[in-house]
Coordinates of C-alpha atoms in Angstrom, one line a residue:
Chain X
M3 CA -17.9 -7.5 34.5
K4 CA -19.4 -11.0 35.0
P5 CA -22.9 -11.5 33.6
R6 CA -25.5 -11.1 36.3
I7 CA -29.2 -11.4 36.8
L8 CA -31.4 -8.4 37.7
A9 CA -35.0 -8.5 38.8
L10 CA -37.4 -6.4 36.7
G11 CA -40.4 -6.9 39.0
D12 CA -41.8 -10.4 39.5
G13 CA -42.5 -11.1 35.8
A14 CA -39.2 -10.3 34.1
L15 CA -35.5 -10.9 34.5
T16 CA -32.6 -9.0 32.9
L17 CA -29.4 -10.9 32.1
E18 CA -26.8 -8.0 32.1
F19 CA -23.5 -8.4 30.4
G20 CA -22.2 -4.9 30.9
D21 CA -23.1 -1.2 30.9
R22 CA -21.6 0.0 27.6
I23 CA -22.4 0.2 23.9
D24 CA -20.0 -2.5 22.8
Q25 CA -20.2 -4.9 19.9
T26 CA -18.5 -7.7 21.8
L27 CA -21.2 -7.5 24.6
N28 CA -23.9 -7.4 22.0
A29 CA -22.5 -10.6 20.3
K30 CA -22.8 -12.3 23.7
V31 CA -26.3 -11.1 24.1
M32 CA -27.3 -12.5 20.8
A33 CA -25.6 -15.8 21.6
A34 CA -27.5 -16.0 24.9
R35 CA -30.8 -15.2 23.1
D36 CA -30.2 -18.1 20.7
A37 CA -29.2 -20.5 23.5
L38 CA -32.3 -19.6 25.4
A39 CA -34.5 -20.1 22.3
A40 CA -33.0 -23.6 21.9
L41 CA -34.2 -24.5 25.4
N42 CA -37.9 -23.9 24.5
L43 CA -38.9 -23.1 28.0
E44 CA -42.6 -23.0 28.8
G45 CA -43.9 -19.7 30.2
I46 CA -41.7 -17.2 28.4
T47 CA -43.7 -14.4 26.6
D48 CA -41.0 -12.0 25.3
V49 CA -37.2 -12.0 25.0
V50 CA -35.8 -8.6 24.4
P51 CA -32.1 -8.1 23.5
T52 CA -30.4 -4.7 23.9
W53 CA -26.8 -3.6 23.3
R54 CA -25.8 -5.1 26.6
S55 CA -28.5 -7.2 28.1
L56 CA -31.3 -9.7 27.5
T57 CA -34.7 -9.1 29.2
V58 CA -36.9 -12.1 29.5
H59 CA -40.6 -11.6 30.3
F60 CA -42.2 -14.7 31.8
D61 CA -45.1 -16.0 33.9
P62 CA -43.7 -17.0 37.3
L63 CA -46.7 -19.2 38.0
R64 CA -45.6 -21.4 35.0
L65 CA -41.9 -21.0 35.0
D66 CA -39.9 -21.1 38.2
R67 CA -37.9 -17.8 38.5
D68 CA -34.8 -19.4 40.0
R69 CA -34.7 -22.0 37.3
L70 CA -35.0 -19.4 34.6
A71 CA -32.2 -17.4 36.3
E72 CA -30.0 -20.4 36.4
E73 CA -30.6 -21.3 32.7
L74 CA -29.9 -17.6 31.8
L75 CA -26.5 -17.7 33.5
H76 CA -25.8 -20.9 31.5
C77 CA -26.9 -19.2 28.3
A78 CA -24.6 -16.3 29.1
E79 CA -21.7 -18.7 28.6
A80 CA -22.7 -19.5 25.0
P81 CA -19.9 -18.6 22.6
P82 CA -20.6 -15.7 20.3
Q83 CA -21.1 -17.0 16.8
E84 CA -23.0 -16.2 13.6
S85 CA -26.6 -16.3 15.0
A86 CA -28.9 -18.9 13.5
Q87 CA -31.7 -16.4 13.7
A88 CA -29.7 -13.5 12.1
M89 CA -30.4 -12.5 8.5
R90 CA -28.3 -10.3 6.2
W91 CA -29.8 -7.4 4.3
L92 CA -28.8 -5.2 1.5
I93 CA -30.9 -2.1 1.8
P94 CA -31.3 0.3 -1.1
V95 CA -31.1 4.0 -0.2
V96 CA -31.4 7.2 -2.2
F97 CA -28.9 9.7 -0.6
G98 CA -29.0 13.4 -0.3
G99 CA -31.5 15.9 -1.8
E100 CA -34.9 16.1 -0.1
S101 CA -34.4 12.5 1.0
G102 CA -31.3 13.3 3.0
P103 CA -31.3 17.0 3.8
D104 CA -28.4 16.7 6.3
I105 CA -25.8 15.1 4.1
A106 CA -24.0 18.4 3.2
A107 CA -23.8 19.4 6.8
V108 CA -22.5 15.9 7.8
A109 CA -19.8 16.1 5.0
Q110 CA -18.8 19.6 6.3
A111 CA -18.7 18.5 9.9
T112 CA -16.6 15.5 9.2
G113 CA -14.3 17.3 6.7
R114 CA -15.1 14.7 3.9
S115 CA -17.0 14.9 0.6
E116 CA -20.6 13.8 0.4
A117 CA -19.5 11.0 -1.9
S118 CA -17.0 9.8 0.7
V119 CA -19.7 9.8 3.5
I120 CA -21.9 7.7 1.2
E121 CA -19.1 5.4 0.2
T122 CA -18.0 4.8 3.7
L123 CA -21.5 4.2 5.0
C124 CA -22.2 1.7 2.2
A125 CA -18.9 -0.1 2.8
T126 CA -19.6 -0.7 6.5
E127 CA -21.5 -3.8 7.6
L128 CA -23.8 -2.7 10.5
R129 CA -25.5 -4.9 13.1
V130 CA -29.0 -4.5 14.5
F131 CA -28.1 -4.1 18.2
L132 CA -31.6 -3.4 19.3
I133 CA -35.2 -2.6 18.2
G134 CA -36.8 0.1 20.3
F135 CA -38.1 3.6 20.6
L136 CA -40.9 2.8 18.1
P137 CA -42.1 -0.5 16.7
G138 CA -39.5 -1.7 14.2
F139 CA -37.0 1.1 14.9
P140 CA -33.5 -0.5 14.5
Y141 CA -30.4 0.8 16.2
L142 CA -27.5 -0.1 13.9
G143 CA -23.8 0.1 14.6
E144 CA -21.1 0.8 14.7
L145 CA -20.1 3.7 12.5
P146 CA -16.5 4.5 11.8
D147 CA -15.0 6.9 14.3
W148 CA -14.9 9.9 11.9
L149 CA -18.6 9.6 11.1
R150 CA -19.7 10.0 14.7
L151 CA -21.6 13.2 15.3
P152 CA -23.6 14.5 18.2
R153 CA -27.4 14.8 17.6
L154 CA -29.0 17.9 16.1
K155 CA -29.2 20.8 18.5
S156 CA -32.9 21.1 17.8
P157 CA -34.7 17.9 16.8
R158 CA -37.1 17.9 13.9
A159 CA -40.8 17.7 14.8
A160 CA -41.4 15.3 11.9
V161 CA -38.8 13.0 10.3
P162 CA -40.4 11.3 7.2
A163 CA -40.9 7.6 7.5
N164 CA -38.1 5.5 5.9
S165 CA -35.4 8.0 6.6
L166 CA -31.9 6.8 7.1
A167 CA -30.2 8.7 9.9
I168 CA -27.1 8.7 12.0
A169 CA -26.1 10.0 15.4
G170 CA -23.0 9.0 17.5
A171 CA -21.8 5.5 16.7
Q172 CA -25.2 4.5 15.3
A173 CA -27.5 4.6 12.3
A174 CA -31.2 4.0 12.2
I175 CA -34.1 3.9 9.8
Y176 CA -37.4 5.5 10.9
P177 CA -40.2 3.0 10.3
W178 CA -42.8 5.7 11.0
Q179 CA -43.0 9.4 10.7
S180 CA -41.9 10.7 14.1
P181 CA -40.0 13.5 15.9
G182 CA -36.2 12.9 15.6
G183 CA -32.8 14.5 16.3
W184 CA -30.6 12.4 14.1
H185 CA -28.9 13.5 10.9
L186 CA -30.9 12.5 7.8
L187 CA -28.8 11.1 5.0
G188 CA -31.3 9.4 2.7
R189 CA -34.4 7.3 2.4
T190 CA -35.2 3.7 1.6
P191 CA -38.2 2.5 -0.4
L192 CA -38.5 -0.6 1.9
R193 CA -41.4 -1.2 4.2
L194 CA -39.7 -1.5 7.6
F195 CA -42.8 -2.5 9.5
D196 CA -45.8 -4.4 8.2
V197 CA -48.7 -4.9 10.7
D198 CA -50.2 -7.6 8.5
N199 CA -47.2 -9.8 8.8
A200 CA -47.8 -11.5 12.2
T201 CA -44.8 -13.8 12.0
R202 CA -42.2 -11.0 11.4
P203 CA -43.8 -7.6 11.3
A204 CA -40.4 -5.8 11.5
L205 CA -38.1 -6.1 8.5
L206 CA -35.0 -6.1 10.7
A207 CA -34.6 -8.0 13.9
P208 CA -31.9 -7.8 16.6
G209 CA -28.7 -9.5 15.5
D210 CA -29.3 -9.0 11.8
A211 CA -26.5 -7.7 9.5
V212 CA -27.2 -4.7 7.3
R213 CA -25.5 -2.9 4.4
F214 CA -26.7 0.0 2.4
T215 CA -26.5 0.3 -1.4
P216 CA -27.0 3.6 -3.2
I217 CA -29.8 4.0 -5.7
D218 CA -31.0 7.1 -7.7
H219 CA -34.3 8.8 -7.3
N220 CA -35.9 7.0 -10.3
E221 CA -35.0 3.7 -8.8
F222 CA -36.4 4.7 -5.5
E223 CA -39.7 5.6 -7.1
R224 CA -39.8 2.4 -9.0
L225 CA -39.0 0.2 -6.0
A226 CA -41.4 2.2 -3.7
A227 CA -44.2 1.5 -6.2
A228 CA -43.4 -2.2 -6.4
V229 CA -43.3 -2.5 -2.6
A230 CA -46.7 -0.7 -2.4
T231 CA -48.4 -3.1 -4.9
G232 CA -46.8 -6.1 -3.3
E233 CA -45.0 -6.9 -6.6
I234 CA -41.8 -7.4 -4.6
D235 CA -41.6 -8.4 -1.0
E236 CA -39.0 -8.1 1.7
S237 CA -37.1 -11.3 0.7
E238 CA -35.8 -9.2 -2.3
W239 CA -33.6 -7.4 0.1
R240 CA -32.0 -10.5 1.7
A241 CA -28.3 -10.3 0.8
K242 CA -27.3 -13.3 -1.3
Chain P
M13 CA -73.5 -3.3 15.4
I14 CA -73.3 -0.2 17.6
E15 CA -72.9 3.4 16.5
I16 CA -71.0 5.9 18.6
L17 CA -73.1 9.0 19.1
D18 CA -70.6 10.9 21.3
A19 CA -67.1 10.2 22.6
A20 CA -65.9 13.4 24.3
L21 CA -62.8 11.9 25.9
P22 CA -60.3 9.4 24.5
V23 CA -61.6 5.8 24.7
S24 CA -59.6 2.9 23.5
F25 CA -60.2 -0.8 22.8
Q26 CA -58.2 -3.1 25.0
D27 CA -57.9 -6.9 25.4
G28 CA -55.2 -9.1 26.9
G29 CA -52.5 -7.2 25.0
R30 CA -49.9 -8.0 22.4
P31 CA -47.2 -10.2 23.9
G32 CA -44.5 -11.8 21.8
Y33 CA -43.4 -8.7 19.8
R34 CA -41.4 -6.7 22.4
H35 CA -38.1 -7.7 20.8
L36 CA -39.4 -5.8 17.7
G37 CA -40.2 -2.7 19.7
V38 CA -44.0 -3.4 19.9
P39 CA -45.3 -2.5 23.4
L40 CA -47.4 -5.0 25.4
S41 CA -50.5 -2.8 25.6
G42 CA -53.8 -4.4 26.8
A43 CA -56.1 -3.4 29.6
L44 CA -54.6 -1.4 32.4
D45 CA -56.8 -3.3 34.9
A46 CA -56.9 -6.8 33.5
E47 CA -59.0 -8.0 36.4
W48 CA -61.9 -5.5 35.8
L49 CA -61.7 -6.4 32.1
A50 CA -62.2 -10.0 33.0
I51 CA -65.1 -9.1 35.3
A52 CA -66.8 -7.0 32.6
N53 CA -66.4 -9.9 30.1
A54 CA -67.7 -12.5 32.6
L55 CA -70.8 -10.3 33.1
A56 CA -71.2 -10.1 29.3
G57 CA -70.7 -13.9 29.0
N58 CA -67.3 -13.6 27.2
P59 CA -63.9 -15.2 27.8
A60 CA -61.8 -13.1 30.2
A61 CA -59.5 -11.3 27.7
T62 CA -62.1 -10.4 25.1
V63 CA -61.7 -6.9 23.7
A64 CA -63.7 -4.2 25.5
L65 CA -63.8 -0.4 25.8
E66 CA -61.4 1.0 28.3
I67 CA -62.9 4.2 29.7
R68 CA -61.5 7.1 31.8
L69 CA -63.5 10.0 33.3
R70 CA -66.4 9.9 30.9
G71 CA -67.6 7.2 28.6
P72 CA -69.3 7.4 25.2
R73 CA -72.9 7.5 24.2
L74 CA -73.8 4.7 21.8
R75 CA -76.8 3.3 20.0
A76 CA -77.5 -0.4 19.6
L77 CA -78.3 -1.0 15.9
R78 CA -79.4 -4.5 16.8
P79 CA -80.4 -6.2 20.1
L80 CA -77.3 -6.7 22.2
T81 CA -76.1 -7.3 25.7
L82 CA -73.4 -5.2 27.3
A83 CA -71.9 -5.1 30.8
L84 CA -70.1 -2.5 32.9
A85 CA -67.2 -3.0 35.3
G86 CA -66.5 0.3 37.1
E87 CA -68.3 3.1 38.9
F88 CA -70.2 4.6 35.9
S89 CA -73.4 6.7 36.0
A90 CA -74.9 5.0 33.0
R91 CA -78.4 5.4 31.6
I92 CA -80.4 3.7 28.9
E93 CA -82.7 5.7 26.7
D94 CA -85.4 3.9 24.8
A95 CA -86.8 4.9 21.4
A96 CA -89.6 7.0 23.1
G97 CA -87.0 9.1 24.8
Q98 CA -87.7 7.5 28.2
S99 CA -84.5 7.1 30.2
R100 CA -83.7 4.7 33.0
P101 CA -80.5 4.2 35.1
A102 CA -78.3 1.3 34.2
A103 CA -76.6 -0.3 37.2
N104 CA -72.9 -1.0 37.4
W105 CA -71.4 -4.4 37.8
R106 CA -74.1 -6.1 35.7
S107 CA -75.1 -6.7 32.1
H108 CA -77.9 -5.0 30.3
A109 CA -79.9 -6.2 27.4
L110 CA -80.5 -3.4 24.8
T111 CA -83.2 -3.5 22.2
E112 CA -82.6 -2.2 18.7
N113 CA -82.2 1.6 18.7
E114 CA -81.9 2.0 22.4
V115 CA -79.1 4.4 23.4
F116 CA -76.6 3.6 26.1
D117 CA -74.9 6.6 27.8
C118 CA -72.0 5.5 30.0
G119 CA -71.9 8.9 31.8
F120 CA -69.2 10.0 34.1
L121 CA -66.9 7.6 36.0
R122 CA -66.3 7.8 39.7
S123 CA -63.6 5.1 39.6
G124 CA -60.4 6.0 37.7
I125 CA -61.1 3.5 35.0
G126 CA -63.9 1.3 33.8
Y127 CA -64.7 -1.3 31.1
L128 CA -67.7 -1.7 28.8
A129 CA -67.9 -5.2 27.4
V130 CA -70.4 -6.5 24.9
H131 CA -71.6 -10.1 24.5
G132 CA -69.7 -11.7 21.6
G133 CA -67.0 -8.9 21.7
F134 CA -66.4 -6.1 19.2
D135 CA -65.8 -7.2 15.7
L136 CA -62.4 -5.6 15.1
P137 CA -59.4 -6.9 13.1
T138 CA -56.6 -8.6 15.1
V139 CA -53.3 -6.8 14.6
L140 CA -50.2 -8.8 15.7
G141 CA -52.4 -11.1 17.8
S142 CA -54.4 -8.3 19.6
R143 CA -57.2 -5.8 19.1
S144 CA -55.8 -3.4 21.6
T145 CA -55.5 0.2 20.4
Y146 CA -51.9 1.4 20.4
A147 CA -52.2 5.0 19.3
R148 CA -48.5 5.9 19.0
A149 CA -48.1 3.5 16.1
G150 CA -51.7 3.7 14.9
I151 CA -52.4 0.0 15.3
G152 CA -55.3 -2.0 16.9
G153 CA -58.8 -0.9 17.7
I154 CA -60.1 1.3 14.9
D155 CA -57.0 2.2 12.9
G156 CA -55.2 2.7 16.2
R157 CA -57.1 5.9 17.0
A158 CA -59.5 7.0 19.7
L159 CA -63.2 6.4 19.3
R160 CA -65.2 9.1 17.7
A161 CA -68.8 10.0 16.9
G162 CA -70.1 8.3 13.9
D163 CA -68.0 5.1 14.3
R164 CA -69.9 2.0 13.7
I165 CA -68.5 -1.2 15.1
G166 CA -69.8 -4.7 14.7
A167 CA -71.0 -6.1 18.0
G168 CA -73.7 -8.2 19.5
A169 CA -73.2 -11.4 17.6
G170 CA -74.8 -14.6 18.9
E171 CA -77.8 -15.3 21.1
P172 CA -78.3 -12.7 23.9
P173 CA -77.3 -14.3 27.2
T174 CA -79.1 -14.1 30.5
P175 CA -78.3 -10.8 32.2
M176 CA -75.8 -11.3 35.0
R177 CA -74.8 -9.3 38.1
L178 CA -71.9 -9.2 40.5
P179 CA -73.4 -9.1 44.0
Q180 CA -70.2 -7.7 45.7
P181 CA -68.2 -5.2 43.5
P182 CA -64.4 -5.7 43.9
Q183 CA -62.5 -3.4 46.2
I184 CA -59.5 -1.4 44.8
G185 CA -56.7 -2.2 47.3
D186 CA -55.3 0.6 49.3
G187 CA -52.1 0.8 51.3
P188 CA -48.7 1.3 49.7
L189 CA -47.9 -0.2 46.3
R190 CA -45.6 -3.2 46.6
V191 CA -42.4 -3.0 44.7
I192 CA -39.3 -5.1 44.1
A193 CA -36.1 -3.1 44.3
G194 CA -34.2 -2.5 41.0
P195 CA -33.1 -3.4 38.4
Q196 CA -31.0 -0.2 38.9
R197 CA -31.4 0.3 42.7
E198 CA -27.6 0.9 42.9
Y199 CA -27.9 4.1 40.7
F200 CA -29.6 5.8 43.7
T201 CA -28.2 7.0 47.0
D202 CA -29.5 5.4 50.2
A203 CA -31.0 8.7 51.0
A204 CA -33.0 8.6 47.8
W205 CA -34.2 5.1 48.5
A206 CA -35.3 6.1 52.0
K207 CA -37.3 9.0 50.5
F208 CA -38.8 6.7 47.9
I209 CA -40.1 4.3 50.5
D210 CA -41.1 6.9 53.1
A211 CA -42.6 9.7 51.1
E212 CA -46.0 10.3 49.6
F213 CA -46.1 10.9 45.8
T214 CA -48.9 12.5 43.8
V215 CA -49.8 11.5 40.3
S216 CA -49.2 14.6 38.1
R217 CA -51.1 15.8 35.0
E218 CA -48.7 13.9 32.9
A219 CA -50.5 10.6 33.1
D220 CA -51.6 8.3 30.2
R221 CA -51.5 4.7 29.1
M222 CA -47.7 4.9 28.8
G223 CA -47.0 6.0 32.3
L224 CA -47.6 8.2 35.3
R225 CA -45.2 11.0 36.2
L226 CA -45.2 11.5 39.9
D227 CA -44.8 14.7 41.9
G228 CA -43.0 14.5 45.3
P229 CA -39.5 14.6 46.6
Q230 CA -36.7 14.4 44.1
L231 CA -34.8 11.1 44.1
E232 CA -31.1 11.7 43.7
H233 CA -28.9 9.5 41.5
D234 CA -25.6 8.3 42.8
P235 CA -23.3 11.1 41.4
T236 CA -20.7 8.6 40.3
L237 CA -23.2 6.7 38.1
G238 CA -25.5 9.5 36.9
A239 CA -29.0 9.5 35.5
D240 CA -28.4 7.7 32.2
I241 CA -27.9 4.1 31.4
V242 CA -27.4 2.3 28.1
S243 CA -31.0 1.3 27.4
D244 CA -32.2 -2.0 28.7
G245 CA -35.6 -3.8 28.9
V246 CA -38.5 -2.2 30.8
A247 CA -41.9 -3.6 31.8
P248 CA -45.2 -2.1 33.0
G249 CA -44.7 -1.3 36.7
A250 CA -41.1 -0.3 36.3
I251 CA -40.4 3.1 38.0
Q252 CA -37.8 5.0 36.0
V253 CA -36.2 8.1 37.3
P254 CA -34.8 10.6 34.8
G255 CA -32.2 13.3 35.6
D256 CA -34.8 15.6 37.2
G257 CA -35.3 13.1 40.0
R258 CA -39.1 12.8 39.3
P259 CA -40.2 9.2 39.0
I260 CA -42.3 7.8 36.2
V261 CA -44.3 4.6 36.7
L262 CA -44.5 2.8 33.4
L263 CA -47.8 1.3 32.3
A264 CA -49.1 -1.1 29.6
D265 CA -48.3 1.1 26.5
C266 CA -44.7 1.8 27.7
Q267 CA -41.8 1.4 25.2
T268 CA -39.9 -1.9 25.3
V269 CA -36.6 -0.4 26.4
G270 CA -35.6 2.7 28.3
G271 CA -32.5 4.7 29.1
Y272 CA -33.3 5.9 32.6
P273 CA -32.3 3.9 35.8
K274 CA -35.2 2.1 37.3
I275 CA -35.2 2.4 41.1
A276 CA -37.9 -0.3 41.6
T277 CA -40.7 -2.2 39.9
V278 CA -44.4 -2.5 41.1
I279 CA -45.4 -6.1 41.4
A280 CA -47.9 -7.6 39.0
A281 CA -50.5 -8.1 41.7
D282 CA -50.6 -4.3 42.2
L283 CA -50.5 -3.2 38.6
P284 CA -54.4 -3.0 38.3
R285 CA -54.3 -0.4 41.1
L286 CA -52.2 1.9 39.0
A287 CA -55.0 1.9 36.4
H288 CA -57.2 3.8 38.9
A289 CA -54.6 6.4 39.9
L290 CA -55.8 9.6 38.3
P291 CA -53.9 13.0 38.5
G292 CA -54.0 14.2 42.1
H293 CA -54.1 10.6 43.5
S294 CA -51.5 10.0 46.2
L295 CA -49.2 6.9 46.1
R296 CA -46.8 5.3 48.5
F297 CA -44.4 2.4 48.0
V298 CA -43.3 -0.5 50.1
E299 CA -40.5 -3.0 49.3
V300 CA -41.4 -6.7 49.2
D301 CA -39.3 -9.7 48.1
L302 CA -40.0 -12.1 45.2
E303 CA -41.6 -14.7 47.4
Q304 CA -44.1 -12.1 48.7
A305 CA -44.7 -10.9 45.1
L306 CA -45.4 -14.4 43.9
A307 CA -47.8 -15.1 46.9
A308 CA -49.6 -11.9 46.1
R309 CA -49.9 -12.9 42.4
R310 CA -51.5 -16.2 43.5
R311 CA -53.8 -14.5 45.9
A312 CA -55.0 -12.0 43.2
A313 CA -55.6 -14.9 40.8
T314 CA -57.6 -16.8 43.4
E315 CA -59.6 -13.7 44.4
L316 CA -60.5 -12.9 40.7
T317 CA -61.6 -16.5 40.2
A318 CA -63.8 -16.3 43.3
C319 CA -65.2 -12.9 42.2
I320 CA -66.2 -14.2 38.8
A321 CA -67.7 -17.4 40.3
S322 CA -69.9 -15.2 42.5
I323 CA -71.7 -13.7 39.4
L324 CA -75.4 -14.5 39.4
A325 CA -78.1 -14.5 36.9
D326 CA -80.0 -11.3 37.2
R327 CA -83.6 -12.3 36.8
P328 CA -86.5 -10.1 37.6
F329 CA -88.0 -13.1 39.4
D330 CA -85.6 -15.5 41.1
L331 CA -86.8 -18.7 39.5
D332 CA -84.6 -20.9 41.7
A333 CA -86.1 -19.3 44.8
L334 CA -89.6 -19.8 43.4
Y335 CA -88.9 -23.5 42.7
A336 CA -87.5 -23.9 46.2
A337 CA -90.5 -22.3 47.7
N338 CA -92.9 -24.5 45.7
L339 CA -91.0 -27.6 46.8
I340 CA -91.3 -26.6 50.4
D341 CA -95.0 -25.8 49.9
G342 CA -95.4 -29.2 48.5
V343 CA -93.8 -30.8 51.5
I344 CA -96.0 -28.8 53.8
D345 CA -99.1 -29.8 51.8
A346 CA -98.0 -33.4 52.0
Q347 CA -97.6 -33.1 55.7
H348 CA -101.1 -31.6 56.0
A349 CA -102.5 -34.4 53.9
T350 CA -101.2 -37.0 56.3

């Protein structure tokens, strides 16, 4: 499928690369996002990447719609490369127990041990394909084939904030307590969304690379306390 | 400072919204009818996108803890009660000067939505560039929640301005809402599109700042494509159609991406009309092209400018008229003298 432009009303355009969840499509989306950012066009308010598309919200009285469409089709040709905007993160997670109540069921459903589930998850570099559903909610992928499970038959009414969860080819971390139907494997002490940080309120942004690293419960408590007091900030979690 | 005495129904603070964070999943938010917000603010002597109360059905009762000037845009039935318990009606589409301890009761709204602005704005923290309440994430306004009795909010800073009035209240447009087809028009059969354009829909009970679910004919998806897409960007005005074929018109607090095909998108110029569409309200749609949408957007901006320019000082005695009369008297006197 060739990239194409779709109208989302008179104040937004969507550059569509395809209709699947596909890492190669997402890499093109991120390349187009970076190419568009480099143009510094006046009149753009928001640029929203998804797995397969880039939606640009703009003011058509300040930026000509046809010109934007043309520029976007040029941006679509940008070669996928390591994004200048993308950051790498190493995210500490306490697995199992109360923090990850579904880990035994996931091990059983996949026919592996709990240790093997954790080891595989922590060995896999995941990409942030999209932030959506809730402010700062990252969709991460892709999981190895054998770790892909359908959602829970009955979603939980309240998933605790900071839970690491998986469903299908994707993982996510809940920035807020919310209803949720994904399998809960653990929790991170990190703050995923900080309303007081106006430059980058969400820890993770589309295109970022993420790996998880296991910690024990004591370390979780120690880090959670240090995050709460501001003793350590998010830059601690940037992968070296 | 004002004190909320009674807030029976959810009331939120809204300004021009929170653009620039949608890639991080933060909705746009902001006033559902940005034009009426601008009018309320103009009457109160504020810049157009200053934070105001957005009110549906019934507004709060509040007490002025210092002299302040507030203004109403909308069809309220407001009253002002003075310290002696005397009550007088407060007209719509004008500003009102309250003395300390006077109580302002917004009353019921005859329009779908209305705005109460106060001169100098409400003193609320800015969260990600906006003071708009976004309840789902608990941000903006007062800790992201609805107003409640006992809340005290800083308001009424600066010198009280001259009371102002709008001589000709704005008309809410009627006729079908104008839409641009897509972005997923192809997910619907031609029969579904024809129904979408021909039929009358009714706003259901499921209506809030995120969107309006419509009752009406079911819109069938093309069976080869189905009713699910891999999520892509959405915007206020987008009309998404889930598997049950019942359309949902998205509004200011909508999520940033969505997984249902969007049959069409209401143009920006008609978005304010959706703010007034309460449950039971009927809606129709008509297709326009991008040129027409852009022309409508320009026309709406021009009309809003003209509306705000027509606002007059609301003096008990029209001093300009008196001066003019005196000048004419003077001329007449002079003629008599010669």
